[in-house]
Coordinates of C-alpha atoms and ligand atoms in Angstrom, one line a residue:
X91 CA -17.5 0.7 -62.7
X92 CA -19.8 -1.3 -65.0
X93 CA -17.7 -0.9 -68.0
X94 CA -14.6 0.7 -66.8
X95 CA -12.6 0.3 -70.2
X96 CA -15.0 3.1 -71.6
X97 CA -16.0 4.7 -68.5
X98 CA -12.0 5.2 -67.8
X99 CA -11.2 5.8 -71.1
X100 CA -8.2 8.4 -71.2
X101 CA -9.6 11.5 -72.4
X102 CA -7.5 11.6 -75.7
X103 CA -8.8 8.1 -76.6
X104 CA -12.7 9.6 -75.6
X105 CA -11.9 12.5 -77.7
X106 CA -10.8 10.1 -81.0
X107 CA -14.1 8.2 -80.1
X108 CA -16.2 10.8 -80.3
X109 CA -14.9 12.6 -83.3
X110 CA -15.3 9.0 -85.6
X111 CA -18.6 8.5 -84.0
X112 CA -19.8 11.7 -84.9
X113 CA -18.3 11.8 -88.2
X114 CA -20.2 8.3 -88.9
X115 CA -23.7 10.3 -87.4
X116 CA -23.3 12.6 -89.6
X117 CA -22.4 10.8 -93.2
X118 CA -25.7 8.8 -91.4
X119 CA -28.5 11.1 -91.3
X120 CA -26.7 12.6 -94.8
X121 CA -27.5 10.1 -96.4
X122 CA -30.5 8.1 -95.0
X123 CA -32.6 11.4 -94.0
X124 CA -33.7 13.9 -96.3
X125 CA -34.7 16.2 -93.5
X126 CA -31.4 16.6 -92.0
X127 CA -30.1 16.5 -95.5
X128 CA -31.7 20.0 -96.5
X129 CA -30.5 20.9 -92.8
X130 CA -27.4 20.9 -94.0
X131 CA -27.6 22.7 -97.3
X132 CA -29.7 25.1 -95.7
X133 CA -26.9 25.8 -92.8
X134 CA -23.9 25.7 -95.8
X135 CA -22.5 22.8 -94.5
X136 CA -21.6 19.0 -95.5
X137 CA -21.4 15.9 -93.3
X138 CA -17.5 15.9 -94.7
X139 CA -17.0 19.2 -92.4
X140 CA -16.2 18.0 -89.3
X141 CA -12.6 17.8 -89.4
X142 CA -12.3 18.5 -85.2
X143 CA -14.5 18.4 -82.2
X144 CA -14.8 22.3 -82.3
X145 CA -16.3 22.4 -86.2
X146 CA -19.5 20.8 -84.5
X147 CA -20.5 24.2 -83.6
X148 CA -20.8 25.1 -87.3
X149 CA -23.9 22.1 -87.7
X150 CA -27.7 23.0 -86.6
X151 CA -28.9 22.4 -84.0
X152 CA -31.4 20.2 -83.9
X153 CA -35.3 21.2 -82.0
X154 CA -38.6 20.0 -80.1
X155 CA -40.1 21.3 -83.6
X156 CA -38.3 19.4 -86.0
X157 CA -39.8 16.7 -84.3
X158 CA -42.9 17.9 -84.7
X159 CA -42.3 18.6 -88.1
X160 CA -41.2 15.1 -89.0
X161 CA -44.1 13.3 -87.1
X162 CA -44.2 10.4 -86.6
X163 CA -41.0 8.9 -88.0
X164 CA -39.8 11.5 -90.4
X165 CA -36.2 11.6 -88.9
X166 CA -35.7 7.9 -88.4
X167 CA -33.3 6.3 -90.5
X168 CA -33.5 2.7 -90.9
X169 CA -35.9 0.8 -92.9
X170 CA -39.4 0.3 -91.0
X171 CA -39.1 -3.5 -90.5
X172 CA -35.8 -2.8 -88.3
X173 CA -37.3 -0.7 -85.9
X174 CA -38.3 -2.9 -82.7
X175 CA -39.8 0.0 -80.2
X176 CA -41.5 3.2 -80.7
X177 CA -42.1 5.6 -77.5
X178 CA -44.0 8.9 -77.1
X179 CA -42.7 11.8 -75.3
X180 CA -44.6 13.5 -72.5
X181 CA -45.9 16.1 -74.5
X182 CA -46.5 18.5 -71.7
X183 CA -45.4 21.2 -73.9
X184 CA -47.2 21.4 -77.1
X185 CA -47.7 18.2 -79.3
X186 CA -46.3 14.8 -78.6
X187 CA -43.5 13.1 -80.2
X188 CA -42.2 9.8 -81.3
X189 CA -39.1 8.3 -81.1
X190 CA -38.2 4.7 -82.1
X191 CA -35.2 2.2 -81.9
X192 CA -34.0 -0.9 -83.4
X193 CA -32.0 -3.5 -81.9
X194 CA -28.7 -1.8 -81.6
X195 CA -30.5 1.1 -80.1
X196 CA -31.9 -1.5 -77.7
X197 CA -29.0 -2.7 -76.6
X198 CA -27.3 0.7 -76.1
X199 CA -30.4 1.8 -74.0
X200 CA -30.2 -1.4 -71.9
X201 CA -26.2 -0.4 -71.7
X202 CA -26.3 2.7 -70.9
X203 CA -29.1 2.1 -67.9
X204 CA -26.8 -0.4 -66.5
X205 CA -24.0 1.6 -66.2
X206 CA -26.3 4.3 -64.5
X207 CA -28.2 1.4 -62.1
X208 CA -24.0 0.5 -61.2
X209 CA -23.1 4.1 -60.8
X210 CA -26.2 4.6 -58.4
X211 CA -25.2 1.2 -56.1
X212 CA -27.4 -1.0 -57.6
X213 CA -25.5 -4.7 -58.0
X214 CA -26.2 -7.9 -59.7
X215 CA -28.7 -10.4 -57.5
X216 CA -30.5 -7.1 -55.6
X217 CA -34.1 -7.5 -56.3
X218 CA -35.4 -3.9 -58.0
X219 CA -38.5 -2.0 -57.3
X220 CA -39.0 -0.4 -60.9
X221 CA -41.9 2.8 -59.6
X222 CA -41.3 4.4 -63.3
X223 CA -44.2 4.6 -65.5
X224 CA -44.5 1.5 -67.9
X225 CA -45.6 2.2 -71.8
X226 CA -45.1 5.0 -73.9
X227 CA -43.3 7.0 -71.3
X228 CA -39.5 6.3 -71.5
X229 CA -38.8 5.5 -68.0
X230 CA -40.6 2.4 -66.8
X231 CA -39.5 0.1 -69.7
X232 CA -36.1 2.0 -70.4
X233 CA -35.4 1.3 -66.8
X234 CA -36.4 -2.4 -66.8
X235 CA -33.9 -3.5 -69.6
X236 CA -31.1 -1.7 -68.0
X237 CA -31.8 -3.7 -64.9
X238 CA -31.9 -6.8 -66.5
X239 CA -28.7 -6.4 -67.9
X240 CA -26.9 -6.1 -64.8
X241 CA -28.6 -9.1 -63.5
X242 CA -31.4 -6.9 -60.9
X243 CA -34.5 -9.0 -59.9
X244 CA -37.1 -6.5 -61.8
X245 CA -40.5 -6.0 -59.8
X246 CA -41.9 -3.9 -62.5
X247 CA -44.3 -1.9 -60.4
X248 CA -44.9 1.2 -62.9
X249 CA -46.6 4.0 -61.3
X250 CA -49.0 4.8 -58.9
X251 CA -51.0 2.8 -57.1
X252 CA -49.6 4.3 -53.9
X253 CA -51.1 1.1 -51.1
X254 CA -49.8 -1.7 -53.4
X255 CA -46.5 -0.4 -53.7
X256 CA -45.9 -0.2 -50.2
X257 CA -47.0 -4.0 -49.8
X258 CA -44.4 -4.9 -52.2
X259 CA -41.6 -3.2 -50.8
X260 CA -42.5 -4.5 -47.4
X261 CA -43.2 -8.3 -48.9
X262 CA -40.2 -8.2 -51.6
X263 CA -37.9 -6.1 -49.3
X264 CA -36.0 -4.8 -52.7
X265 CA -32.6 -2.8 -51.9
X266 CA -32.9 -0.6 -55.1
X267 CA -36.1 1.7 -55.9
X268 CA -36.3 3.8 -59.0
X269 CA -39.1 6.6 -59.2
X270 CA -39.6 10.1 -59.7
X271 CA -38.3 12.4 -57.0
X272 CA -41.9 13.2 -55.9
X273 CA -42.9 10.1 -56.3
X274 CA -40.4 8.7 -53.8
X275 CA -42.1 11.6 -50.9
X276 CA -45.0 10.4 -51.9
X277 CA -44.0 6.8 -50.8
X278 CA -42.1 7.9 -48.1
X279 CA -45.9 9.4 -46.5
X280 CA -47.1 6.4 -46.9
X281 CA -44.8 4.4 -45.4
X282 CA -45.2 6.6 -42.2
X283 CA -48.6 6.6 -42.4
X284 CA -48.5 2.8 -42.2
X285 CA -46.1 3.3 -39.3
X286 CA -42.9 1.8 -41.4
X287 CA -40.1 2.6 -40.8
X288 CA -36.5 2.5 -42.7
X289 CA -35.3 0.1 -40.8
X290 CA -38.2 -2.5 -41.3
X291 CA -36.9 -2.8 -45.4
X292 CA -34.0 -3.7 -47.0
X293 CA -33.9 -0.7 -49.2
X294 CA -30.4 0.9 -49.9
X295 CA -30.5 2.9 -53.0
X296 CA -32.8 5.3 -54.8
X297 CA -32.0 6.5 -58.6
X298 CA -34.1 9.0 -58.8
X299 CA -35.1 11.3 -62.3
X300 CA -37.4 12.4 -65.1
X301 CA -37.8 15.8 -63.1
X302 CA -36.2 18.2 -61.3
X303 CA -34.9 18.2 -58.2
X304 CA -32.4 19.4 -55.5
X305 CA -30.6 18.6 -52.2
X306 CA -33.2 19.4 -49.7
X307 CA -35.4 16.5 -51.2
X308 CA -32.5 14.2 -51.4
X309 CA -32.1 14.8 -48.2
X310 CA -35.9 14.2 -47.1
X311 CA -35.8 11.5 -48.9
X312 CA -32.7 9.8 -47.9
X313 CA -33.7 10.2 -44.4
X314 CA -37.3 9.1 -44.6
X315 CA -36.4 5.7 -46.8
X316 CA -33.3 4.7 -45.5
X317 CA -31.1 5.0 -49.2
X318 CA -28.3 7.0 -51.2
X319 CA -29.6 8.7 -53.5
X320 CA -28.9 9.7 -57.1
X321 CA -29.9 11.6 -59.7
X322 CA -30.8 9.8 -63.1
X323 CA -31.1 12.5 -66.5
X324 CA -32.1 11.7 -70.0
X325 CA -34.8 12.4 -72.3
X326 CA -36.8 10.0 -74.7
X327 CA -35.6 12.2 -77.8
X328 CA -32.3 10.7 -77.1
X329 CA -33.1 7.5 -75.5
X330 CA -35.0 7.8 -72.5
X331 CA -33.4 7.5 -69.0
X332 CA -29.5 6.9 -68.7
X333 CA -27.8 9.5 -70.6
X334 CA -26.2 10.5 -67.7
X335 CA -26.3 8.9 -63.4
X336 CA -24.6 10.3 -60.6
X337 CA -21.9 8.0 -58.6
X338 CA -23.4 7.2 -55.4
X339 CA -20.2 7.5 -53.6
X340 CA -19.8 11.1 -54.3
X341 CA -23.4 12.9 -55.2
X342 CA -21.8 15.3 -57.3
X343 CA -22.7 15.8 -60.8
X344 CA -24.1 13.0 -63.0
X345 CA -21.5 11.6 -65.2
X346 CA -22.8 11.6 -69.1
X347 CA -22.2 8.4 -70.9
X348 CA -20.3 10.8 -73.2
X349 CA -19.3 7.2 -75.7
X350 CA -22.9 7.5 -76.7
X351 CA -24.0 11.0 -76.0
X352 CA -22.0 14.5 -76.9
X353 CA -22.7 16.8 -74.3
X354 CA -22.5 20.9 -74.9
X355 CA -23.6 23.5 -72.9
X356 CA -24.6 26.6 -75.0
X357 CA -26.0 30.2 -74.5
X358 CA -29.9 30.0 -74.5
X359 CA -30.3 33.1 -76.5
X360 CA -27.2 33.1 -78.8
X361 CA -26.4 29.3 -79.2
X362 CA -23.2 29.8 -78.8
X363 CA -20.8 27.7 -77.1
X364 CA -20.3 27.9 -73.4
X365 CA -17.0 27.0 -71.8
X366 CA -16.5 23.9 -68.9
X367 CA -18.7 25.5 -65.9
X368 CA -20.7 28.1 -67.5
X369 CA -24.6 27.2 -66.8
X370 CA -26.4 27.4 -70.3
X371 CA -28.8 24.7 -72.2
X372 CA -27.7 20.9 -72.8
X373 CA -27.7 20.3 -76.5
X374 CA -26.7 16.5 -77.0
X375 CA -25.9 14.1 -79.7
X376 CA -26.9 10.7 -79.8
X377 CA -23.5 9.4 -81.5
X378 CA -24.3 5.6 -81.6
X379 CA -27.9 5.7 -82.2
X380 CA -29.0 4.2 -85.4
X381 CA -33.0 4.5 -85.9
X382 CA -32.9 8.1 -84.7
X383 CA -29.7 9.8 -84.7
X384 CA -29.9 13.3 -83.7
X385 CA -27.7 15.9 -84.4
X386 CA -27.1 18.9 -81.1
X387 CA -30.5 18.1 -79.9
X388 CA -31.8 21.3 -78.0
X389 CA -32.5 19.6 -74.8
X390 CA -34.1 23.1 -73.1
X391 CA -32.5 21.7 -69.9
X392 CA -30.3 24.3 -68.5
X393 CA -27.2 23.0 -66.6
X394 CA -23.1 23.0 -66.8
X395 CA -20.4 20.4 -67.4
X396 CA -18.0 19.9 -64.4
X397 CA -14.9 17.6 -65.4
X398 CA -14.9 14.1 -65.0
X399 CA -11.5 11.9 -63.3
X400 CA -12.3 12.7 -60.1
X401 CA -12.4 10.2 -57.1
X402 CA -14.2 7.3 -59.2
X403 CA -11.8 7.4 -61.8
X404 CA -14.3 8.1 -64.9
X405 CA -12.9 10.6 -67.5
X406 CA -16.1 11.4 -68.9
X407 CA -17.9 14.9 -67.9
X408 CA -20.3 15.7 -65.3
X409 CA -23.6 17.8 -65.6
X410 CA -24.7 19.6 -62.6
X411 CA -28.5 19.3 -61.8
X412 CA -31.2 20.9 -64.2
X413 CA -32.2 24.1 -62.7
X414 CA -35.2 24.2 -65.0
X415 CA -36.2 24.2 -68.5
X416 CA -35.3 27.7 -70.3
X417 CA -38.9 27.5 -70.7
X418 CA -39.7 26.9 -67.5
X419 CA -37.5 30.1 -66.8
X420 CA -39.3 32.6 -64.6
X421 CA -38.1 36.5 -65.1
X422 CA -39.6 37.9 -62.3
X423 CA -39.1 41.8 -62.5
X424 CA -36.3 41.6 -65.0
X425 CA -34.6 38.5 -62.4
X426 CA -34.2 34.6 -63.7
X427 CA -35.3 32.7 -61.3
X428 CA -35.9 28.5 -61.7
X429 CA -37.8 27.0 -59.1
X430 CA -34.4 24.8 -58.3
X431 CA -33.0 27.9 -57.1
X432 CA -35.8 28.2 -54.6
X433 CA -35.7 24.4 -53.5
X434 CA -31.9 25.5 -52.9
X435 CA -32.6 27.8 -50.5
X436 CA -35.1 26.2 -48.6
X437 CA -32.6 23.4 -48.0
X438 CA -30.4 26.1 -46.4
X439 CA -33.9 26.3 -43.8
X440 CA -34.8 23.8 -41.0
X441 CA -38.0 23.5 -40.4
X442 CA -39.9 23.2 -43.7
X443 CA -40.9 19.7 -45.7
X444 CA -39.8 19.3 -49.4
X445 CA -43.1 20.0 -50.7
X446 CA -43.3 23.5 -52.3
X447 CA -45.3 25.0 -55.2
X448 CA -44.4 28.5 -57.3
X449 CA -47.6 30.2 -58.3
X450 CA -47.0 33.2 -60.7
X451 CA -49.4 35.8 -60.2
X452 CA -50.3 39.0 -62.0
X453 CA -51.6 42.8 -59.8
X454 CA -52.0 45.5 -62.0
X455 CA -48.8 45.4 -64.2
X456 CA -46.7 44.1 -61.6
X457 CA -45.7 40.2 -61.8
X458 CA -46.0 38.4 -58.4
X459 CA -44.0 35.0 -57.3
X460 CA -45.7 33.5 -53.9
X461 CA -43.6 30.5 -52.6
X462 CA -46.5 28.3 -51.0
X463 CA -44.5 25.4 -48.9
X464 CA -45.8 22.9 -46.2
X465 CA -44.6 23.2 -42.8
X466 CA -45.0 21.6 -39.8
X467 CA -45.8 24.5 -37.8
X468 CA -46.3 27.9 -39.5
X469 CA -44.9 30.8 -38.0
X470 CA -44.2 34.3 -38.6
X471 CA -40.6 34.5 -37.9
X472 CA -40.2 31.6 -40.4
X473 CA -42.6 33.2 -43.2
X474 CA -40.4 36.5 -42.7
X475 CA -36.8 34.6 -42.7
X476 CA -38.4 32.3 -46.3
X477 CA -39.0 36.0 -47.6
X478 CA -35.1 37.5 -46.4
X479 CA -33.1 34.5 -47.5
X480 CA -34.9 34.4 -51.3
X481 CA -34.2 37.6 -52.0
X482 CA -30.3 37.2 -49.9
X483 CA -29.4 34.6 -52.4
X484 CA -31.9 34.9 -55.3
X485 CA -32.0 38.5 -55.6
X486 CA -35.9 39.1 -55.9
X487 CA -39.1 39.6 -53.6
X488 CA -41.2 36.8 -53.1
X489 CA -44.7 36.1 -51.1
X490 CA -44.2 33.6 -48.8
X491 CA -47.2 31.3 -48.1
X492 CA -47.4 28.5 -45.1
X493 CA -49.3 25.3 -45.3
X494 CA -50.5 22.5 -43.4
X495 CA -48.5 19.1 -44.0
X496 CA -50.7 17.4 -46.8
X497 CA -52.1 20.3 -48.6
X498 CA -49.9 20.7 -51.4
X499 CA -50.4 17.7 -54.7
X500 CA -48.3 15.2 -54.7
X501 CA -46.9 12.9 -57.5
X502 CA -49.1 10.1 -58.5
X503 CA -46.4 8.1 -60.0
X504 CA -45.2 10.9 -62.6
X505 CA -43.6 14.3 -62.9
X506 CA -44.9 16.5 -60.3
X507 CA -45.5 20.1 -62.1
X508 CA -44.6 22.4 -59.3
X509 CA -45.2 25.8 -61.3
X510 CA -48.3 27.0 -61.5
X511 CA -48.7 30.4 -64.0
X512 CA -52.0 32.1 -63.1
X513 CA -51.0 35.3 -65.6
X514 CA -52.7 34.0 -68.7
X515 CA -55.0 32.7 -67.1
X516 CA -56.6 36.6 -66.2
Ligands
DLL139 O1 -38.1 11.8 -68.4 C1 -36.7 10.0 -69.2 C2 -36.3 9.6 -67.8 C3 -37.1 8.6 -67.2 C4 -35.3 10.2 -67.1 C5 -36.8 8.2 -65.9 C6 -35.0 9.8 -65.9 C7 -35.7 8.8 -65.2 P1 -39.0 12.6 -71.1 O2 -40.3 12.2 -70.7 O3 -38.7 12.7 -72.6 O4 -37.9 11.5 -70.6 O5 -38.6 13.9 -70.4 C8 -37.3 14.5 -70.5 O6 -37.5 15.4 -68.3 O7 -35.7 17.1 -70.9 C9 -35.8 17.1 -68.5 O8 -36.5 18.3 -68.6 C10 -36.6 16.2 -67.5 N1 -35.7 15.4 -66.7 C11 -35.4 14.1 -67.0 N2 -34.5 13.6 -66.0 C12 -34.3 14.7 -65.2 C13 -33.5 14.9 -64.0 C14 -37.6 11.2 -69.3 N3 -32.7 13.9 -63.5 C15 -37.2 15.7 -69.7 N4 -33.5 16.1 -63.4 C16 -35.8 16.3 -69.7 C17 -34.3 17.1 -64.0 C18 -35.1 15.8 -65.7 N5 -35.0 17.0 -65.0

């Protein structure tokens, strides 16, 4: 463990931790931000409220939209001249947002990425190969400080740019990469195509984030890059990357840095409170932030906590992979149905690459899902058994549509955007 006297923290002591950094959050954003301010009156509550872990439910949550509402800086709360960095979200839903940070926030970012860098393999005196975007996205310079904390040599790459990386990683033979999951594929092609092969780099660990993915690309890309692994989450409304890293011994669940983030998991339609195990939507808390606290932030990310104090020793929660975004939710003929769910199954199939697309299609009044994925050989039997095992574990009807290797987009250093809704489009 990178910090094993919080990571290990006995869970009464977490607990205790939690509530006084909550309570400080709070009495915070009471008193340095009017918006969360009439928040508060509006929902009939005061910051002196929370007396136990379980009266956070009574607060509001906190959305996307508020954001929006309070752009550019409307929710920060510290003076202007303390704020060091200001990053924009993605905005690949609706209008972008800012999010800033001063020098504590800094330094918990940096903290935070280098426990998740630890957790993923990553020690100090590897050399780094840093394939996250650089500038307003989160992840490039998010990433970067974290390694430099735990004493990584940081080839700061940033995205794209396909040819160039693969020089470096041949030249600089890093043992730790960091890109998006389709990204990594992406890399993985080339390498091949340049007749590379695992064995000819010193690579050892992937930490891999900033969309989703599932075990069947792991696995491609485990195999075709020679490394473990490991699934990095967070969001730039909270911080950017590093809210929460799997351990790359086990592969199960991403621990959440719960010091500096409150995890819940509640009902997307009622926003209620989900128990330990139940999939629902993250809603976080940035406890220690201090330019932009944020109370219950509505992540959209749908997931479930799994307990922590297993083999590595950490007490702090697990999340499970994100499924999707409830936005991203697909109800095909009254069935949910996130495009995770779909990767899952495939990884129960030999014989098909990692590279899928969902297009959503409309005939008549009837919606229509068609599964397009890239195989090596198309076949019948294998179009049919796609079609059988979808509707075996998913419960709907799918198309089923084969494609030569190197049809379907790839990353270009970002997130990949694997749906494709045609409906509106008629
Ligand atoms: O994507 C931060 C990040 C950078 C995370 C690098 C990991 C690695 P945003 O651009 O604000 O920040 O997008 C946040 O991306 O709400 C999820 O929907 C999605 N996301 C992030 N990490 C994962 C992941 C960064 N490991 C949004 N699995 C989040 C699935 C992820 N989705």
């Amino acid at each position: 463990m990178f910090q094993p006297e919080l990571e290990a923290l006995p869970v009464p002591a977490l607990r205790a931790l939690q509530l006084t950094r909550l309570q400080a959050m709070l009495a915070r954003q009471d008193s340095q931000v009017p918006a969360y301010r009439a928040k508060f009156q509006a929902a009939g509550v005061s910051a002196a409220d929370l007396h136990t872990l379980d009266d956070l439910a009574r607060f509001p949550f906190t959305r996307k939209d508020d954001l929006r509402a309070a752009y550019p800086l409307g929710l920060v709360a510290t003076p202007r001249s303390n704020l060091r960095r200001i990053h924009a979200s993605s905005g690949t839903s609706g209008r972008a947002t800012t999010v800033a940070y001063d020098d504590h926030d800094l330094g918990v970012f940096a903290e935070v990425v280098a426990r998740s860098l630890y957790a993923a393999g990553a020690r100090p005196g590897m050399t780094f190969h840093n394939a996250y975007g650089y500038g307003l996205f989160t992840g490039g310079l998010g990433t970067h400080a974290g390694a430099e904390r735990l004493g990584l040599c940081t080839v700061p790459v940033s995205g794209g740019g396909t040819a160039r990386q693969v020089d470096l990683l041949l030249d600089l033979q890093p043992e730790v990469i960091a890109c998006t999951p389709s990204y990594a594929l992406v890399l993985a092609e080339a390498l091949e195509a340049r007749g590379v092969h695992p064995g000819d780099l010193a690579l050892r660990y992937a930490v891999l984030g900033a969309e989703p993915w599932a075990e069947k690309t792991r696995a491609a890309v485990q195999a075709r890059l020679g490394v473990r692994a490991t699934n990095i989450y967070g969001l730039s409304e909270l911080i950017g990357p590093g809210v929460s890293n799997e351990d790359v011994r086990e592969q199960q669940g991403s621990y959440v840095w719960e010091d500096h983030f409150y995890p819940e998991i509640v009902d997307p339609h009622s926003g209620e409170v989900l128990p330990e195990g139940e999939w629902g939507v993250l809603v976080l808390s940035s406890m220690s932030r201090s330019a932009l606290p944020l109370l219950r932030y509505w992540t959209g990310d749908i997931t479930r906590l799994l307990p922590g104090d297993n083999r590595t020793g950490r007490s702090m929660r697990r999340m499970d992979i994100i499924r999707g975004r409830s936005d991203d939710l697909i109800i095909l003929r009254g069935v949910n149905v996130y495009p995770t769910q779909l990767e899952a199954v495939l990884a129960t199939l030999g014989q098909t690459t990692p590279h899928y697309q969902v297009v959503l299609s409309r005939t008549g009044l009837l919606d229509e899902l068609t599964l397009r994925l890239e195989v090596p050989a198309a076949s019948a039997a294998l179009q049919d058994e796609v079609v059988r095992q979808v509707k075996a574990q998913v419960g709907v009807t799918i198309r089923c549509e084969l494609c030569a290797p190197g049809t379907l987009p790839r990353s270009e250093g970002g997130k990949l955007r694997r749906v494709i809704d045609l409906r509106e489009a008629r």
